[in-house]
Short mmCIF file of C-alpha atoms in Angstrom, two decimals:
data_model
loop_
_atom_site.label_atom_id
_atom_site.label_comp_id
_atom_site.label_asym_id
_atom_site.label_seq_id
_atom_site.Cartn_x
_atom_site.Cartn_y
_atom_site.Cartn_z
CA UNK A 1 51.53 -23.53 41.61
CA UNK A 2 50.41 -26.65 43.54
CA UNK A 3 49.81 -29.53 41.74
CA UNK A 4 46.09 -29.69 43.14
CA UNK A 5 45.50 -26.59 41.98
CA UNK A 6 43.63 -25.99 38.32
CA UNK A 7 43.04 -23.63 36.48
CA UNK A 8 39.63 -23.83 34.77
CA UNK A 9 38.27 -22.73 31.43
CA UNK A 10 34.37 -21.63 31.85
CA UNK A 11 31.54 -19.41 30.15
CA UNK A 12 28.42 -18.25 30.68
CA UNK A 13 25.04 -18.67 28.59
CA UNK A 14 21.80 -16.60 28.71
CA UNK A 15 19.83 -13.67 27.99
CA UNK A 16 21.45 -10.42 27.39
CA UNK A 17 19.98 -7.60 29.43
CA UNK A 18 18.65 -4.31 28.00
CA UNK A 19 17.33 -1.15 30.65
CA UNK A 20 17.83 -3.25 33.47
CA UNK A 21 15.18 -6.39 31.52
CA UNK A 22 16.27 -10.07 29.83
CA UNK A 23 15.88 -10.08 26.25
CA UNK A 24 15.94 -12.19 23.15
CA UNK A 25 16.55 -16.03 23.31
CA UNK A 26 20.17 -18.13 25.00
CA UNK A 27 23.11 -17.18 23.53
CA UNK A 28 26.95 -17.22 24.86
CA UNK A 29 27.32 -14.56 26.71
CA UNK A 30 31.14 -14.74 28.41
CA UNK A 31 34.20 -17.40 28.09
CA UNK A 32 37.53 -17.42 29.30
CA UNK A 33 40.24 -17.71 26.60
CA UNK A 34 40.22 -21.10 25.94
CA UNK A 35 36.40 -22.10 25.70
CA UNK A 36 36.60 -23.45 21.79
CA UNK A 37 32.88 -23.12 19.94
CA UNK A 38 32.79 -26.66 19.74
CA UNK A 39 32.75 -27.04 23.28
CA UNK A 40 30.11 -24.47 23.67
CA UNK A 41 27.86 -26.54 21.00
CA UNK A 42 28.49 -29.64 22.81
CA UNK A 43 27.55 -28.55 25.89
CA UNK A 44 24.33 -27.17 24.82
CA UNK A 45 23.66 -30.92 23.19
CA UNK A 46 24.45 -32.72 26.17
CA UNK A 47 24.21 -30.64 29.22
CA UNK A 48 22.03 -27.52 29.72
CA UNK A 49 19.27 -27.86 32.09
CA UNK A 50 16.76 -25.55 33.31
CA UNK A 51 17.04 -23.78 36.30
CA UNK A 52 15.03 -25.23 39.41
CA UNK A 53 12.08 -23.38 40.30
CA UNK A 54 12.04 -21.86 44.54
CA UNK A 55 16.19 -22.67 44.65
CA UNK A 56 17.93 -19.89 44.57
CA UNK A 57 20.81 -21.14 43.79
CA UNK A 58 19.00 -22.84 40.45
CA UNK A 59 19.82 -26.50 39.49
CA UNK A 60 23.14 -28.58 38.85
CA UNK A 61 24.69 -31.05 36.40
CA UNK A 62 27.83 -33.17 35.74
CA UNK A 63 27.95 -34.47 32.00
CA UNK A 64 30.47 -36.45 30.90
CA UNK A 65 32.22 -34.87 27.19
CA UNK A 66 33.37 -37.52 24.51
CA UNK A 67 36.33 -35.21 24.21
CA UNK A 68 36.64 -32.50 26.65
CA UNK A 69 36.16 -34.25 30.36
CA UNK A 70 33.42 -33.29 31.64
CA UNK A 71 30.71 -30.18 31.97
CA UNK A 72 29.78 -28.85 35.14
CA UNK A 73 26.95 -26.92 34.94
CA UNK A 74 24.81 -24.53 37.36
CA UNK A 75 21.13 -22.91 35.65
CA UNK A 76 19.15 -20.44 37.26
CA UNK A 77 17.13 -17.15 37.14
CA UNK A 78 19.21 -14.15 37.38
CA UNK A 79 18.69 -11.09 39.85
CA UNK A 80 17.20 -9.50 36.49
CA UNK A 81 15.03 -12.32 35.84
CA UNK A 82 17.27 -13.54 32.87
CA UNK A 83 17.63 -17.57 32.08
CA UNK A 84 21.76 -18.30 33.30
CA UNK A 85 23.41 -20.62 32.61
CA UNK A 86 27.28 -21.13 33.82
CA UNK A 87 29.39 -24.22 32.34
CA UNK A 88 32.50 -24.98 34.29
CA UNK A 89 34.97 -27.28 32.34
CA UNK A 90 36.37 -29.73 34.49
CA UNK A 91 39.39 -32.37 33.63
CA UNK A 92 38.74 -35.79 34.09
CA UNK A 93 41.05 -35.81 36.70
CA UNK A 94 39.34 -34.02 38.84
CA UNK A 95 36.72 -35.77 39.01
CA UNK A 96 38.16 -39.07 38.97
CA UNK A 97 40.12 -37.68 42.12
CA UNK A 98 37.28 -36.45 44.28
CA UNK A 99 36.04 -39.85 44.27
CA UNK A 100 32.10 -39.12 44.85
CA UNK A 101 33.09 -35.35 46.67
CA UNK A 102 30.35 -33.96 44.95
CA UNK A 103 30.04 -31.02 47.89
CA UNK A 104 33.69 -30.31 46.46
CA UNK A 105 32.35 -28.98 43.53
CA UNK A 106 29.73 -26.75 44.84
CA UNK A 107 32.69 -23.82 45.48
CA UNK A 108 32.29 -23.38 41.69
CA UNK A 109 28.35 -22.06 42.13
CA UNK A 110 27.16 -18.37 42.76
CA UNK A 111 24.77 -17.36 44.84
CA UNK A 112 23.90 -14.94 41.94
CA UNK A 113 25.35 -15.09 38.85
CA UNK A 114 26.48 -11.64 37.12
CA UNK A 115 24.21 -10.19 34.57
CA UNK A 116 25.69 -9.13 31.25
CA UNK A 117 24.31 -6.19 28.38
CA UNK A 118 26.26 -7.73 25.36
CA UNK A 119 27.81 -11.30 24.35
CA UNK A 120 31.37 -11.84 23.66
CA UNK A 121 32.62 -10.67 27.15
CA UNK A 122 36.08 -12.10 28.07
CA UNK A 123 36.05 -13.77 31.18
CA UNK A 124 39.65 -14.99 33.41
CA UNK A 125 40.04 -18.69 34.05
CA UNK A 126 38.88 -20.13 37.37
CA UNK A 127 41.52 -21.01 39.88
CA UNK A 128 40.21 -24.78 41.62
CA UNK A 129 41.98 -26.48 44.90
CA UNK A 130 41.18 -30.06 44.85
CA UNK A 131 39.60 -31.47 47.62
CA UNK A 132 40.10 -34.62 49.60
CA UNK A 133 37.91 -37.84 48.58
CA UNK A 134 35.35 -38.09 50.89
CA UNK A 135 36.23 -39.74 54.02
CA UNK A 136 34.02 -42.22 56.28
CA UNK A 137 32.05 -39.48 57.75
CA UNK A 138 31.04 -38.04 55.23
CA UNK A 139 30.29 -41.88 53.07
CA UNK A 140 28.21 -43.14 56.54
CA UNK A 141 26.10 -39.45 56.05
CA UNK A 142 25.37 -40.54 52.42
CA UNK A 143 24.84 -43.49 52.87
CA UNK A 144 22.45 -42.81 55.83
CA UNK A 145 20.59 -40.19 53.43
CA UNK A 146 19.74 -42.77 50.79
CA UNK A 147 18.68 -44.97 53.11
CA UNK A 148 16.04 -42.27 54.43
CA UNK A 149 15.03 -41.20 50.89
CA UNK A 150 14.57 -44.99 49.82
CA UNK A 151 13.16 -45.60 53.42
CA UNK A 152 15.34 -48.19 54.33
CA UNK A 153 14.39 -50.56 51.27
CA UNK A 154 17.50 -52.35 50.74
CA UNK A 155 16.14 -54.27 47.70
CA UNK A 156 15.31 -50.59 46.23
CA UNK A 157 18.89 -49.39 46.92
CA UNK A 158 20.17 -52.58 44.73
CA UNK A 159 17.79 -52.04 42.06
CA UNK A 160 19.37 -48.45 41.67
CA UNK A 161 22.68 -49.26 42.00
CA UNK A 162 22.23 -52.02 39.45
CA UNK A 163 21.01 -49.23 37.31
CA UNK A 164 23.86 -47.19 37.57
CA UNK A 165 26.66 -50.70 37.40
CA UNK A 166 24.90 -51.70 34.03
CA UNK A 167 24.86 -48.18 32.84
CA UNK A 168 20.93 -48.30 32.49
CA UNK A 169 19.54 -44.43 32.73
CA UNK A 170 17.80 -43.60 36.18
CA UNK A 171 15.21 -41.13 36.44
CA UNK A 172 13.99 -40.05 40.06
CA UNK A 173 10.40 -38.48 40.47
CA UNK A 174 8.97 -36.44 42.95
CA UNK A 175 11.99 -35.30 44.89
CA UNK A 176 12.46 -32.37 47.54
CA UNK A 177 13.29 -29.71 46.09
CA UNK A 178 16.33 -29.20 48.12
CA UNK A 179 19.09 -29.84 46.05
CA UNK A 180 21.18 -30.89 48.71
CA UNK A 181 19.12 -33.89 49.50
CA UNK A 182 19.05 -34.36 45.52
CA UNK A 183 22.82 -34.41 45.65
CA UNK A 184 22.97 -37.12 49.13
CA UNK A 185 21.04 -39.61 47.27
CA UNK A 186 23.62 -39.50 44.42
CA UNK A 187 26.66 -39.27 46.97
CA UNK A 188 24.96 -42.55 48.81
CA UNK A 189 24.79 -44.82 45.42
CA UNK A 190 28.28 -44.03 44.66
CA UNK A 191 29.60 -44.49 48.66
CA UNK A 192 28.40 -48.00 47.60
CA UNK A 193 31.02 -48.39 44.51
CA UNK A 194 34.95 -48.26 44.97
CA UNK A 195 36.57 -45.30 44.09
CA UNK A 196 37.63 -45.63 40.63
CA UNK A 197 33.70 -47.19 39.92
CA UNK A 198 32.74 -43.72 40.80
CA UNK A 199 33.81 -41.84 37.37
CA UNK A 200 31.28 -42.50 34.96
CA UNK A 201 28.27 -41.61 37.83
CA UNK A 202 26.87 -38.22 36.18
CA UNK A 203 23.96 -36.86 36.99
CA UNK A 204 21.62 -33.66 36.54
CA UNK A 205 19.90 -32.43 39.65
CA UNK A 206 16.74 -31.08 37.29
CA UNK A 207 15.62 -31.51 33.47
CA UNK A 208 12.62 -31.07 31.52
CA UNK A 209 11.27 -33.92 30.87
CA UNK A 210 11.41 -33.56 26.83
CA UNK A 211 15.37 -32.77 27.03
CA UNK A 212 17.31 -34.83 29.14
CA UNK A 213 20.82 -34.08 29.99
CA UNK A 214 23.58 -37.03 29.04
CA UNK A 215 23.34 -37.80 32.58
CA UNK A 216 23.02 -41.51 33.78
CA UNK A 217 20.72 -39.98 36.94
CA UNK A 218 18.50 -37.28 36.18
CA UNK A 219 15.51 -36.01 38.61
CA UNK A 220 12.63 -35.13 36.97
CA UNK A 221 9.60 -32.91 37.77
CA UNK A 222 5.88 -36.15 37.60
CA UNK A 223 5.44 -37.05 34.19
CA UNK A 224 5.06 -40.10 31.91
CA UNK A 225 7.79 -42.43 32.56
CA UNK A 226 10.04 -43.01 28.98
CA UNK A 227 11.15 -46.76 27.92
CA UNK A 228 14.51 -48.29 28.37
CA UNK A 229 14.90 -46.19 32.01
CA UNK A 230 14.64 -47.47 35.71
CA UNK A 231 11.91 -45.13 37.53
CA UNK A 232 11.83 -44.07 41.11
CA UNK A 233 9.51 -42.26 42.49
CA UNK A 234 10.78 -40.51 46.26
CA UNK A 235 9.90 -42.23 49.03
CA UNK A 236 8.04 -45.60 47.33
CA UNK A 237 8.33 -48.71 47.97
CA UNK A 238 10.46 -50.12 44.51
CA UNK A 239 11.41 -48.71 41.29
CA UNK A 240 9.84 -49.34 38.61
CA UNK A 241 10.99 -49.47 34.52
CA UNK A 242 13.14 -51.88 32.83
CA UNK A 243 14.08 -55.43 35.22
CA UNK A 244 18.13 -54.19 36.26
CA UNK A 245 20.22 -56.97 38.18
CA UNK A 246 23.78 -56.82 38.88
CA UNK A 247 25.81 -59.32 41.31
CA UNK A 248 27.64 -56.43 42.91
CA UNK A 249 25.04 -54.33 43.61
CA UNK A 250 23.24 -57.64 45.61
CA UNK A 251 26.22 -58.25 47.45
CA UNK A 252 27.65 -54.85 48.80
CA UNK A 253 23.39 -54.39 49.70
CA UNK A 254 23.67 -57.27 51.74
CA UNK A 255 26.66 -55.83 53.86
CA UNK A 256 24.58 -52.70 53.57
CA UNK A 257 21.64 -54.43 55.55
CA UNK A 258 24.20 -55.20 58.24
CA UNK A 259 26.58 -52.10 58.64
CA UNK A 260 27.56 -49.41 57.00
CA UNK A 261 31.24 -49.72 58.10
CA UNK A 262 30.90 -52.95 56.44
CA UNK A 263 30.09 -51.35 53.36
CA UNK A 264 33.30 -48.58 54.36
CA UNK A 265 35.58 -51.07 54.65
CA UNK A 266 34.55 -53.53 51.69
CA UNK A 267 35.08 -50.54 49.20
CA UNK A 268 37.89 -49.40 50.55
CA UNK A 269 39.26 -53.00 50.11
CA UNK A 270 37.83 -53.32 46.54
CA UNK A 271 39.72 -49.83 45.24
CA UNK A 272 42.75 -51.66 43.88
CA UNK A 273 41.11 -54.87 42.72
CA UNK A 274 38.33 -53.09 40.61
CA UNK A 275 40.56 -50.08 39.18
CA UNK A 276 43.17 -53.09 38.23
CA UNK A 277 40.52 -54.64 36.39
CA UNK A 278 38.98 -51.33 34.80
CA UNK A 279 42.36 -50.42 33.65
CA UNK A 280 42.66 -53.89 31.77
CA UNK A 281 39.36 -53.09 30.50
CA UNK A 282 36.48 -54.49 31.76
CA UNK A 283 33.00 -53.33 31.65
CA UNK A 284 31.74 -51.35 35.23
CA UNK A 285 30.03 -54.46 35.52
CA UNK A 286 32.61 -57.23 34.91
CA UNK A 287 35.22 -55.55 37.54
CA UNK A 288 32.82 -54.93 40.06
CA UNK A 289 32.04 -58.65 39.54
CA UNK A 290 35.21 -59.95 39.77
CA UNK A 291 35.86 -57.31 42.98
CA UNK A 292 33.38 -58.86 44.61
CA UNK A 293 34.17 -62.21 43.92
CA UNK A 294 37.73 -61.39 45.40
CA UNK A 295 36.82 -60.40 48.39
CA UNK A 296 33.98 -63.12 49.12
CA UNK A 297 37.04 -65.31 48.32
CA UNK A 298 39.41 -63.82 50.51
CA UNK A 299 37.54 -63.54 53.46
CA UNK A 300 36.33 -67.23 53.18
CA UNK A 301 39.94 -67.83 53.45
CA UNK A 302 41.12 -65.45 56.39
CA UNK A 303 37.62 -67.45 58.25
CA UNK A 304 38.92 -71.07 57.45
CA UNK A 305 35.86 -71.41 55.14
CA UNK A 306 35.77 -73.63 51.96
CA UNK A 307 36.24 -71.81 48.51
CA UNK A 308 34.62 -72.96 45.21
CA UNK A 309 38.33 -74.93 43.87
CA UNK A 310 36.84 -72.81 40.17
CA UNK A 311 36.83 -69.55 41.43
CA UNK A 312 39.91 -69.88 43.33
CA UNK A 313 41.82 -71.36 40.37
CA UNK A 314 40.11 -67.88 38.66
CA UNK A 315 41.95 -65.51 41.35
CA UNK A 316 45.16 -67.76 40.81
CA UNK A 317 45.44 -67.26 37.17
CA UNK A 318 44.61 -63.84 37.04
#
């Protein structure tokens, strides 16, 4: 078998149907052989969402597992009119390897998902090519799309990328529906980070407001905005919430306000110098920094500009 090819482990949750109808309350309804119960209790903790009301296709979530990699979830309202839920288990390094592909992963939803008369049905694994990170096509588009759903407020785009860099939970009001637009705003913060930045972005493209999802973005039907989260409602002028700052996020929004190739070609440049320093263990924040820092650095030099003799003795030592 190819080596970007993986075999999944998945199962379903709902209602079981009787004469054609939904009845009782959630339960597991289907795994493949190697969904443990732990797992299955995990992912009802952290990850199950309601479906999305007038999408057929229901709503979507990637949570991150302490243990397991992460959850990849799809809710929505059967054919029958039963709750469905399908939980896709996905290996860190797939996600780590799409790089911000989230379109990638939409080959694991159904249209309709089957309906089932009793629990404890054995499923087969799922069979999962890799895709390609996303190119810079497909990063411009994203970016583009934030831009329009922010319209075009740059200092709005740093506030919610500072969000995400310090790891402070974003919550996004009044949204289309459409989860595809849903999805480009997500796909635009992270075509602002380096790859490797990109792993720890999870998100959940509809919750109730009472049971989030272990999701760092998570879009919300209007209601009361919680403490300790950064607020955005579609289409306003700023977010609102807890004060978020983060040095990166201010400087790739400044190449942001000139070019988006800028933006391109800065995080393409910053993929070795920020996974380097996330691999000796810096916080999101403190690589990104020091990325940043880099680069500022080394094109001061490659323009016969002066350099700060402290940060360059910085980039010497390390």
């Amino acid at each position: 078998m190819s080596s970007n090819v993986y075999t999944l482990e998945h199962f379903y949750r709902g209602q079981v149907l009787k004469d054609g109808a939904p009845e009782g309350d959630m339960r597991l309804l289907a795994s493949s052989p190697g969904i443990m119960a732990e797992q299955v209790a995990e992912a009802v903790q952290l990850a199950i969402i309601p479906p999305l009301s007038k999408q057929p296709a229901g709503a979507l979530a990637l949570v991150r597992s302490p243990k397991h990699g992460f959850y990849f979830v799809q809710s929505q309202v059967g054919a029958a009119g039963q709750f469905m839920t399908h939980v896709v288990m996905l290996p860190s390094e797939i996600v780590r390897n799409l790089s911000g592909n989230l379109r990638a992963l939409q080959v694991l939803t159904e249209a309709v998902m089957p309906g089932f008369e009793s629990s404890n049905v054995s499923l087969q694994t799922l069979s999962y090519t890799l895709a390609e990170p996303p190119g810079k096509p497909q990063g411009t588009r994203a970016m583009l799309a934030l831009m329009s759903a922010t319209g075009n407020r740059i200092g709005t785009i740093e506030t919610l990328l500072a969000a995400i860099i310090t790891s402070t939970p974003m919550l996004i009001y009044g949204a289309p529906l459409d989860v595809d637009k849903r999805l480009s705003l997500v796909e635009g913060l992270m075509a602002l980070m380096p790859a490797p930045a990109r792993l720890g972005v999870t998100f959940a493209t509809h919750a109730a407001p009472q049971r989030r999802p272990d999701a760092l973005i998570v879009f919300l039907p209007d209601s009361d905005i919680p403490e300790g989260v950064v607020a955005y409602r579609w289409g306003e002028a700023a977010a609102t919430g807890v004060p978020v700052s983060d040095d990166y996020a201010h400087f790739i929004t400044s190449q942001l306000r000139l070019d988006t190739e800028l933006v391109l070609q800065g995080t393409e440049t910053l993929t070795p110098i920020a996974g380097w320093r996330i691999r000796m263990g810096d916080s999101l924040s403190a690589a990104l920094h020091y990325a940043s820092q880099r680069l500022k650095i080394d094109n001061a030099v490659l323009g016969n500009q002066p350099v700060e003799l402290e940060s360059a003795a910085q980039v010497l030592t390390d």
